[in-house]
JSON list of C-alpha atoms in Angstrom, two decimals:
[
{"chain": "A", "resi": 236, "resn": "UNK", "atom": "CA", "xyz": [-145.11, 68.53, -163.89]},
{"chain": "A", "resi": 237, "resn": "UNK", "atom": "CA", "xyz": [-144.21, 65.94, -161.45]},
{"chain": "A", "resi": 238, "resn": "UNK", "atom": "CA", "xyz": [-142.05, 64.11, -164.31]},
{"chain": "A", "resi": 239, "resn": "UNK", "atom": "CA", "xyz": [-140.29, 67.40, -164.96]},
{"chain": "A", "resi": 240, "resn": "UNK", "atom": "CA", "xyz": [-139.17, 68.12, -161.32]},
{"chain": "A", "resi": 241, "resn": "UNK", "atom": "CA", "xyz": [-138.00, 63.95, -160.93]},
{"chain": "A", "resi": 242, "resn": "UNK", "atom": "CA", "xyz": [-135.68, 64.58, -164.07]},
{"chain": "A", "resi": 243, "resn": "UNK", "atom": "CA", "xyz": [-134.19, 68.05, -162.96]},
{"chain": "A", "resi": 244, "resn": "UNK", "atom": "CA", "xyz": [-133.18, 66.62, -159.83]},
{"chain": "A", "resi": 245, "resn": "UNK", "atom": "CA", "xyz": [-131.89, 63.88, -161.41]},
{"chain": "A", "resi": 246, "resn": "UNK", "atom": "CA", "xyz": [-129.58, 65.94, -163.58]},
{"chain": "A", "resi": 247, "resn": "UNK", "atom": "CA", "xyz": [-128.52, 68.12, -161.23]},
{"chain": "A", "resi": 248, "resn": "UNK", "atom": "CA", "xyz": [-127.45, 64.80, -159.27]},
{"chain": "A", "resi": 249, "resn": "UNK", "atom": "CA", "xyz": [-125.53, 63.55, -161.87]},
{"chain": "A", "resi": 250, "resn": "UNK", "atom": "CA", "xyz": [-123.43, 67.02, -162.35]},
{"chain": "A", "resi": 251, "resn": "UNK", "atom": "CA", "xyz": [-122.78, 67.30, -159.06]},
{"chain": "A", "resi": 252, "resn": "UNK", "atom": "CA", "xyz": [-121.37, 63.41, -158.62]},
{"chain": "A", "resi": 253, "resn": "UNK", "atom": "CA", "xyz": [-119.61, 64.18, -161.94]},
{"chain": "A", "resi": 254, "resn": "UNK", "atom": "CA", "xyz": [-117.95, 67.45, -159.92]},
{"chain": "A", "resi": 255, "resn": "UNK", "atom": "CA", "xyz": [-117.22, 65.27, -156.66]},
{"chain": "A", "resi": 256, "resn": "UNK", "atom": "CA", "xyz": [-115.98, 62.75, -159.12]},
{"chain": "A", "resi": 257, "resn": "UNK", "atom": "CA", "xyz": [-113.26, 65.16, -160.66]},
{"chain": "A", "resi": 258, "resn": "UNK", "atom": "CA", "xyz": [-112.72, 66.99, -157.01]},
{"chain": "A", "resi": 259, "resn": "UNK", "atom": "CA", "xyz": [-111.57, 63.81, -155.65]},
{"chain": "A", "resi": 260, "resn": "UNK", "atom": "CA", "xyz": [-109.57, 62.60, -158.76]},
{"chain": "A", "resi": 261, "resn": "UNK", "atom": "CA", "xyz": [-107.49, 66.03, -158.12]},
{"chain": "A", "resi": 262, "resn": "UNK", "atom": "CA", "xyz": [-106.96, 65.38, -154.77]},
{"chain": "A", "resi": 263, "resn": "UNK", "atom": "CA", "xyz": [-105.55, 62.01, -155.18]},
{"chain": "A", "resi": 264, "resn": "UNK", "atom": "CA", "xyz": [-103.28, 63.48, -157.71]},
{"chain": "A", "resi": 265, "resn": "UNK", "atom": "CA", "xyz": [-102.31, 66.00, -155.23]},
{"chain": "A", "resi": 266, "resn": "UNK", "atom": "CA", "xyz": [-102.00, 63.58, -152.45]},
{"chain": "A", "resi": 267, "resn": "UNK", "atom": "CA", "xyz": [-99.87, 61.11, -154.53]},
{"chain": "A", "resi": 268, "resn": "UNK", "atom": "CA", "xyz": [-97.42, 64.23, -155.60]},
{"chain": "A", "resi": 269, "resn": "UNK", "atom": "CA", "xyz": [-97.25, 65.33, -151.71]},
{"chain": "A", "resi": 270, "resn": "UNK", "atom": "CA", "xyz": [-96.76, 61.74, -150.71]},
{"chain": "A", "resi": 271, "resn": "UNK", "atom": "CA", "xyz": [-93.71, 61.46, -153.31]},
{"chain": "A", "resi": 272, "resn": "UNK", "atom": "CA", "xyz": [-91.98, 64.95, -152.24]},
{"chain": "A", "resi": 273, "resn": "UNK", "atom": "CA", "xyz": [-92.26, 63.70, -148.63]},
{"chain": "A", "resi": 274, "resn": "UNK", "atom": "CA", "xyz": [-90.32, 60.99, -149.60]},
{"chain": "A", "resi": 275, "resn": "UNK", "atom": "CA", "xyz": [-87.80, 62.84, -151.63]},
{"chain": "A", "resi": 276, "resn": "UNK", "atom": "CA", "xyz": [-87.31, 65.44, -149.13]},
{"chain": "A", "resi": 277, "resn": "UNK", "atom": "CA", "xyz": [-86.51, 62.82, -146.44]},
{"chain": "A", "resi": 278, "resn": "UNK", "atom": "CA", "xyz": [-84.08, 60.87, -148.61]},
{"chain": "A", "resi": 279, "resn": "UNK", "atom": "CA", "xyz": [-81.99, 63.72, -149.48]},
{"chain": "A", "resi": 280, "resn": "UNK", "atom": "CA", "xyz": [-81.47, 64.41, -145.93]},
{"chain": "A", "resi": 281, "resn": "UNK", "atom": "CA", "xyz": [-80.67, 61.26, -145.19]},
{"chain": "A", "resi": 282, "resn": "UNK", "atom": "CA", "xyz": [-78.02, 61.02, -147.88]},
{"chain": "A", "resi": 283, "resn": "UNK", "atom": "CA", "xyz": [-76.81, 64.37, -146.80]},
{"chain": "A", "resi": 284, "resn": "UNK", "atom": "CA", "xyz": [-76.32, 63.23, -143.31]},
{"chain": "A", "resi": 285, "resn": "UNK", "atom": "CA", "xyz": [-74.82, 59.91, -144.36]},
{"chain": "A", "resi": 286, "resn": "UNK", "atom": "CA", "xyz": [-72.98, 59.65, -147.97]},
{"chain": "A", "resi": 287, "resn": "UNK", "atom": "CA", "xyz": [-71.97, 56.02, -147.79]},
{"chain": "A", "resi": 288, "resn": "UNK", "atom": "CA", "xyz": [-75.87, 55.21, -147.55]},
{"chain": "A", "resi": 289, "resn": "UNK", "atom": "CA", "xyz": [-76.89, 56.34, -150.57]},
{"chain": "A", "resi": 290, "resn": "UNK", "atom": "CA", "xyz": [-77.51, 53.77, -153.28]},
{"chain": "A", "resi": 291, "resn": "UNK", "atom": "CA", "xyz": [-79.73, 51.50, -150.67]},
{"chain": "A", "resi": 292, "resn": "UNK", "atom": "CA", "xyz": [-81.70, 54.81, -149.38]},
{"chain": "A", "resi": 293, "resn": "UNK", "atom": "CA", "xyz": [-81.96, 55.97, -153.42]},
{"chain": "A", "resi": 294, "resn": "UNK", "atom": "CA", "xyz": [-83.24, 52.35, -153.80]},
{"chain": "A", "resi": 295, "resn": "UNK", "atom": "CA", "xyz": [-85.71, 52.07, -151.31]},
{"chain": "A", "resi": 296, "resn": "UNK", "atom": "CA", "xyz": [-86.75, 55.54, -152.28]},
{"chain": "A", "resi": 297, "resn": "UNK", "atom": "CA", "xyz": [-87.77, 54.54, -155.49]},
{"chain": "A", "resi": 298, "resn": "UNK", "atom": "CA", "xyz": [-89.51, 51.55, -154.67]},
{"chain": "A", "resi": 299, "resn": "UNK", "atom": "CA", "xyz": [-92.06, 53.57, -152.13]},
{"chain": "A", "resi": 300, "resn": "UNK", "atom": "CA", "xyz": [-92.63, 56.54, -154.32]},
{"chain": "A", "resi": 301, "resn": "UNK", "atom": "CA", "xyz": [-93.89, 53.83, -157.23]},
{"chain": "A", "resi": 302, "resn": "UNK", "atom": "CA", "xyz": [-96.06, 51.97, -154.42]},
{"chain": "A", "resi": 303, "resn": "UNK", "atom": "CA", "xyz": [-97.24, 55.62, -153.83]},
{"chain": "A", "resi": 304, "resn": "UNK", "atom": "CA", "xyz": [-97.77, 56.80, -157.35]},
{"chain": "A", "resi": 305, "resn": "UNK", "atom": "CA", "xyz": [-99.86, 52.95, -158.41]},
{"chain": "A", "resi": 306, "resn": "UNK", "atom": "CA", "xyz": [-101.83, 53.74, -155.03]},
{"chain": "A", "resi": 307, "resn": "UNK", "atom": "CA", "xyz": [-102.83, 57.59, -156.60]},
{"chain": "A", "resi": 308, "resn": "UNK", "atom": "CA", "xyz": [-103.13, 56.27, -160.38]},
{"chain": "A", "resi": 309, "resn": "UNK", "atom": "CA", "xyz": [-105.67, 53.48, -159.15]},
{"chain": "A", "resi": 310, "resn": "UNK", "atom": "CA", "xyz": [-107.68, 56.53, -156.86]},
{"chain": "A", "resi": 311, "resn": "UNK", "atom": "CA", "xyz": [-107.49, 58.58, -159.98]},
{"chain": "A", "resi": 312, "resn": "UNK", "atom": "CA", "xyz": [-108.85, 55.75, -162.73]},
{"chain": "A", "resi": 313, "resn": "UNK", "atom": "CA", "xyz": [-111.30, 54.74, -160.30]},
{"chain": "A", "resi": 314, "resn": "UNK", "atom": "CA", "xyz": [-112.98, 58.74, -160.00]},
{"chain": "A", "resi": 315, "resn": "UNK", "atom": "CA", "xyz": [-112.73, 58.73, -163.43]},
{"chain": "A", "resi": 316, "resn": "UNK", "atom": "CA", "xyz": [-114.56, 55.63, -163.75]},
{"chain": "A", "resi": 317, "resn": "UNK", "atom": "CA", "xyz": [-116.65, 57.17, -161.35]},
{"chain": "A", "resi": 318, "resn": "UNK", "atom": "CA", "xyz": [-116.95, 60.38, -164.06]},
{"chain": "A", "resi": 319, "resn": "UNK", "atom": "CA", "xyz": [-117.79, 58.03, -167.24]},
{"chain": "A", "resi": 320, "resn": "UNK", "atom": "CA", "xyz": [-120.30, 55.53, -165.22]}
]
């Protein structure tokens, strides 16, 4: 009976880590597409209040929303590593 109760709680364990695993690798997801609109939004406005500016503010854009976006990926592969392990 005791062997019983030790693997139920084991299993339940797992499926809730597995649940955590995927909560968090939505999040980062969600945190990484926030993090890039943030950056968007602000760049438009900046362009908007000063034309001339644009290719360096559209290049420095880019650059921090693909530092962003490898910082989410990597949170994401590593949940789902989390997921398979």
């Amino acid at each position: 009976m005791l062997l019983v109760t030790m693997i139920l709680q084991a299993a339940a364990g797992a499926a809730l880590g597995k649940a955590g695993a995927a909560i968090a690798a939505a999040i980062a997801a969600l945190a990484g597409a926030y993090g890039i609109a943030k950056i968007g939004k602000s760049t438009m406005e900046s362009i908007a209040r000063q034309p001339e500016s644009a290719g360096n503010l559209r290049t420095a854009m880019i650059i921090a929303a693909g530092m962003i976006e490898g910082a989410a990926l990597f949170a994401i592969i590593v949940c789902l590593l989390a997921l398979v392990l």
